[in-house]
mmCIF file of C-alpha atoms in Angstrom:
data_model
loop_
_atom_site.group_PDB
_atom_site.id
_atom_site.type_symbol
_atom_site.label_atom_id
_atom_site.label_comp_id
_atom_site.label_asym_id
_atom_site.label_seq_id
_atom_site.Cartn_x
_atom_site.Cartn_y
_atom_site.Cartn_z
ATOM 1 C CA MET A 1 111.244 101.918 86.366
ATOM 2 C CA LYS A 2 113.610 101.535 83.439
ATOM 3 C CA LEU A 3 112.067 101.198 80.004
ATOM 4 C CA SER A 4 112.547 97.940 78.158
ATOM 5 C CA THR A 5 112.022 97.018 74.519
ATOM 6 C CA PHE A 6 108.516 95.754 73.843
ATOM 7 C CA TYR A 7 107.870 93.464 70.880
ATOM 8 C CA GLY A 8 104.458 93.773 69.282
ATOM 9 C CA HIS A 9 103.950 90.033 68.835
ATOM 10 C CA SER A 10 103.102 87.472 71.477
ATOM 11 C CA VAL A 11 105.114 84.355 72.279
ATOM 12 C CA ALA A 12 103.490 80.953 71.907
ATOM 13 C CA CYS A 13 103.741 78.880 75.057
ATOM 14 C CA GLY A 14 102.689 75.723 73.233
ATOM 15 C CA PHE A 15 104.138 74.949 69.814
ATOM 16 C CA PRO A 16 106.527 77.497 68.316
ATOM 17 C CA SER A 17 105.125 80.073 65.922
ATOM 18 C CA SER A 18 106.874 82.246 63.405
ATOM 19 C CA ALA A 19 108.590 85.173 65.073
ATOM 20 C CA ASP A 20 108.908 88.637 63.716
ATOM 21 C CA ASP A 21 111.389 91.267 64.752
ATOM 22 C CA HIS A 22 108.815 94.007 65.005
ATOM 23 C CA LYS A 23 109.733 96.245 67.924
ATOM 24 C CA GLU A 24 106.607 98.142 68.883
ATOM 25 C CA ALA A 25 107.757 100.607 71.505
ATOM 26 C CA ALA A 26 109.533 101.096 74.768
ATOM 27 C CA LEU A 27 107.585 99.702 77.700
ATOM 28 C CA SER A 28 107.634 100.563 81.385
ATOM 29 C CA LEU A 29 106.192 97.974 83.738
ATOM 30 C CA ASP A 30 105.094 100.855 85.971
ATOM 31 C CA ASP A 31 102.605 101.806 83.248
ATOM 32 C CA HIS A 32 101.071 98.328 83.412
ATOM 33 C CA LEU A 33 101.330 97.478 87.089
ATOM 34 C CA ILE A 34 101.036 100.768 88.953
ATOM 35 C CA THR A 35 98.022 102.966 88.248
ATOM 36 C CA ARG A 36 98.223 105.097 91.392
ATOM 37 C CA PRO A 37 101.853 105.379 92.584
ATOM 38 C CA ALA A 38 101.002 107.262 95.784
ATOM 39 C CA SER A 39 98.762 104.435 97.001
ATOM 40 C CA THR A 40 100.739 101.455 95.669
ATOM 41 C CA TYR A 41 103.357 99.383 97.444
ATOM 42 C CA ILE A 42 105.161 96.132 96.716
ATOM 43 C CA VAL A 43 105.561 93.280 99.194
ATOM 44 C CA ARG A 44 107.051 89.787 98.871
ATOM 45 C CA ALA A 45 104.877 86.671 99.329
ATOM 46 C CA ASN A 46 106.189 84.422 102.071
ATOM 47 C CA ASP A 47 104.588 80.987 101.712
ATOM 48 C CA ASP A 48 102.538 78.757 99.411
ATOM 49 C CA SER A 49 99.049 79.424 100.795
ATOM 50 C CA MET A 50 97.991 81.333 97.651
ATOM 51 C CA VAL A 51 99.393 79.077 94.895
ATOM 52 C CA ASN A 52 95.996 78.272 93.371
ATOM 53 C CA VAL A 53 95.561 81.932 92.393
ATOM 54 C CA GLY A 54 99.080 82.050 90.963
ATOM 55 C CA ILE A 55 100.928 83.574 93.907
ATOM 56 C CA HIS A 56 104.012 81.579 94.862
ATOM 57 C CA ASN A 57 106.552 81.872 97.665
ATOM 58 C CA GLY A 58 108.925 84.729 96.852
ATOM 59 C CA ASP A 59 106.655 86.489 94.330
ATOM 60 C CA LEU A 60 106.377 90.260 94.468
ATOM 61 C CA LEU A 61 102.832 91.505 95.078
ATOM 62 C CA VAL A 62 101.720 94.860 93.686
ATOM 63 C CA VAL A 63 99.197 96.144 96.228
ATOM 64 C CA ASP A 64 96.929 99.158 95.706
ATOM 65 C CA ARG A 65 95.489 100.817 98.821
ATOM 66 C CA SER A 66 93.135 103.049 96.813
ATOM 67 C CA LEU A 67 91.003 100.172 95.496
ATOM 68 C CA THR A 68 87.819 99.327 97.376
ATOM 69 C CA PRO A 69 88.119 95.658 98.340
ATOM 70 C CA LYS A 70 85.356 93.365 97.095
ATOM 71 C CA HIS A 71 84.557 89.842 98.138
ATOM 72 C CA GLY A 72 86.683 87.499 96.056
ATOM 73 C CA ASP A 73 89.592 89.960 95.788
ATOM 74 C CA VAL A 74 93.070 88.908 96.828
ATOM 75 C CA VAL A 75 93.967 91.308 99.621
ATOM 76 C CA VAL A 76 96.703 92.056 102.109
ATOM 77 C CA VAL A 77 95.148 92.461 105.543
ATOM 78 C CA ALA A 78 96.253 93.074 109.097
ATOM 79 C CA LEU A 79 94.308 90.735 111.361
ATOM 80 C CA ASP A 80 94.914 91.644 114.988
ATOM 81 C CA GLY A 81 98.162 93.277 113.851
ATOM 82 C CA GLN A 82 99.419 90.275 111.838
ATOM 83 C CA LEU A 83 99.805 90.728 108.067
ATOM 84 C CA THR A 84 98.565 88.078 105.672
ATOM 85 C CA CYS A 85 97.561 87.755 102.021
ATOM 86 C CA LYS A 86 94.253 85.949 101.448
ATOM 87 C CA ILE A 87 91.048 86.003 99.417
ATOM 88 C CA LEU A 88 88.376 88.184 100.979
ATOM 89 C CA GLY A 89 85.521 85.732 101.439
ATOM 90 C CA ARG A 90 81.814 86.264 101.686
ATOM 91 C CA ARG A 91 80.297 82.790 101.769
ATOM 92 C CA ARG A 92 82.723 81.384 104.315
ATOM 93 C CA GLY A 93 82.785 84.624 106.283
ATOM 94 C CA GLY A 94 86.513 85.120 106.540
ATOM 95 C CA LEU A 95 89.838 85.050 104.793
ATOM 96 C CA ILE A 96 90.323 82.190 102.354
ATOM 97 C CA SER A 97 93.593 80.491 101.457
ATOM 98 C CA ALA A 98 94.165 79.408 97.866
ATOM 99 C CA ASN A 99 95.768 76.120 98.850
ATOM 100 C CA ASP A 100 93.861 73.208 100.394
ATOM 101 C CA LYS A 101 96.726 72.606 102.849
ATOM 102 C CA TYR A 102 95.669 75.766 104.695
ATOM 103 C CA ALA A 103 92.392 76.310 106.530
ATOM 104 C CA HIS A 104 90.482 79.499 105.945
ATOM 105 C CA ILE A 105 90.690 82.107 108.685
ATOM 106 C CA PRO A 106 87.364 83.021 110.280
ATOM 107 C CA ILE A 107 86.828 86.584 111.439
ATOM 108 C CA TRP A 108 85.353 86.717 114.913
ATOM 109 C CA GLU A 109 83.541 89.581 116.565
ATOM 110 C CA GLY A 110 86.031 91.779 118.380
ATOM 111 C CA GLN A 111 88.945 91.015 116.059
ATOM 112 C CA GLU A 112 90.602 93.944 114.326
ATOM 113 C CA LEU A 113 90.663 93.525 110.539
ATOM 114 C CA ILE A 114 92.303 96.222 108.417
ATOM 115 C CA VAL A 115 92.494 95.753 104.662
ATOM 116 C CA GLU A 116 95.913 97.114 103.712
ATOM 117 C CA GLY A 117 95.183 96.906 99.976
ATOM 118 C CA VAL A 118 94.041 94.871 97.004
ATOM 119 C CA VAL A 119 96.628 92.777 95.162
ATOM 120 C CA LYS A 120 96.556 94.003 91.542
ATOM 121 C CA ALA A 121 99.356 91.828 90.189
ATOM 122 C CA SER A 122 102.189 89.545 91.118
ATOM 123 C CA VAL A 123 105.662 89.254 89.642
ATOM 124 C CA ARG A 124 107.538 85.953 89.646
ATOM 125 C CA TYR A 125 111.227 85.407 89.087
ATOM 126 C CA HIS A 126 111.884 82.326 86.974
ATOM 127 C CA ARG A 127 115.634 82.526 87.317
ATOM 128 C CA GLY A 128 117.279 84.226 90.221
ATOM 129 C CA GLU A 129 120.765 85.669 89.786
#
């Protein structure tokens, strides 16, 4: 990924704060988002079932296959050959949506569930051009 200029100060999202022009270093998003390139892929989110964990329709998901999935992780799974992004649930015994409009998906005996990876991060475009 191309390097971009990284400023060493943060940006207030509430009231404005004094800004400085201190450029800290060049920054590659790969260094922050992709720890293991050989096991990482990027996929686009396709609906609003995960909005309450900050994943919106059209976001890019950074998915790492090398991570061991834990209950409560956001994962990409193949359930009977169909891909979906959900929360891996323990208490409800299935795949949990992060939007009350969508029911959770129970996992029944005999179904094939393959965890394709753990979602490490998401990237959202705020202005498409």
